[in-house]
Amino acid sequence: MIALSIYLMIAAYLLGKLEDGPHSPQSVFICLAWLPAALIYLSALLADKTLGDHPER
């Protein structure tokens, strides 16, 4: 989770450093770089909800 947080912070920093505008090729690359991180986060969230501790069962 720490590595994911660092990855997202670096991507946000790079996105903030862009000077060409939001539709430049660099911003598209950074948005694509966010995609694996978002998928990892959502799959971990789903796994926690489905496989996590359920004391009522």
GROMACS .gro file of C-alpha atoms in nm:
model
   57
    1MET     CA    1   0.000   0.000   0.000
    2ILE     CA    2   0.293   0.231   0.069
    3ALA     CA    3   0.432   0.171  -0.280
    4LEU     CA    4   0.091   0.250  -0.429
    5SER     CA    5   0.074   0.575  -0.233
    6ILE     CA    6   0.421   0.677  -0.349
    7TYR     CA    7   0.329   0.590  -0.707
    8LEU     CA    8   0.016   0.807  -0.691
    9MET     CA    9   0.206   1.098  -0.533
   10ILE     CA   10   0.469   1.090  -0.808
   11ALA     CA   11   0.201   1.076  -1.078
   12ALA     CA   12   0.016   1.369  -0.919
   13TYR     CA   13   0.340   1.567  -0.895
   14LEU     CA   14   0.418   1.506  -1.261
   15LEU     CA   15   0.064   1.598  -1.361
   16GLY     CA   16   0.097   1.925  -1.168
   17LYS     CA   17   0.426   2.004  -1.341
   18LEU     CA   18   0.278   1.995  -1.691
   19GLU     CA   19   0.288   2.326  -1.873
   20ASP     CA   20   0.134   2.218  -2.205
   21GLY     CA   21  -0.223   2.188  -2.084
   22PRO     CA   22  -0.450   1.899  -1.996
   23HIS     CA   23  -0.477   1.755  -2.349
   24SER     CA   24  -0.107   1.721  -2.418
   25PRO     CA   25   0.054   1.382  -2.489
   26GLN     CA   26   0.228   1.397  -2.151
   27SER     CA   27  -0.101   1.424  -1.962
   28VAL     CA   28  -0.240   1.127  -2.156
   29PHE     CA   29   0.070   0.926  -2.061
   30ILE     CA   30   0.031   1.018  -1.693
   31CYS     CA   31  -0.338   0.928  -1.698
   32LEU     CA   32  -0.248   0.591  -1.848
   33ALA     CA   33   0.014   0.550  -1.575
   34TRP     CA   34  -0.263   0.598  -1.315
   35LEU     CA   35  -0.471   0.318  -1.465
   36PRO     CA   36  -0.275   0.022  -1.315
   37ALA     CA   37  -0.269   0.191  -0.976
   38ALA     CA   38  -0.645   0.244  -0.985
   39LEU     CA   39  -0.703  -0.118  -1.087
   40ILE     CA   40  -0.479  -0.244  -0.807
   41TYR     CA   41  -0.658  -0.028  -0.552
   42LEU     CA   42  -1.005  -0.131  -0.666
   43SER     CA   43  -0.917  -0.501  -0.677
   44ALA     CA   44  -0.767  -0.481  -0.328
   45LEU     CA   45  -1.080  -0.305  -0.204
   46LEU     CA   46  -1.302  -0.571  -0.360
   47ALA     CA   47  -1.090  -0.852  -0.215
   48ASP     CA   48  -1.108  -0.696   0.129
   49LYS     CA   49  -1.486  -0.669   0.108
   50THR     CA   50  -1.536  -1.024  -0.018
   51LEU     CA   51  -1.255  -1.213   0.157
   52GLY     CA   52  -1.207  -0.998   0.467
   53ASP     CA   53  -1.291  -1.097   0.822
   54HIS     CA   54  -1.661  -1.155   0.872
   55PRO     CA   55  -1.727  -1.229   1.240
   56GLU     CA   56  -2.099  -1.282   1.179
   57ARG     CA   57  -2.033  -1.590   0.963
   0.00000   0.00000   0.00000
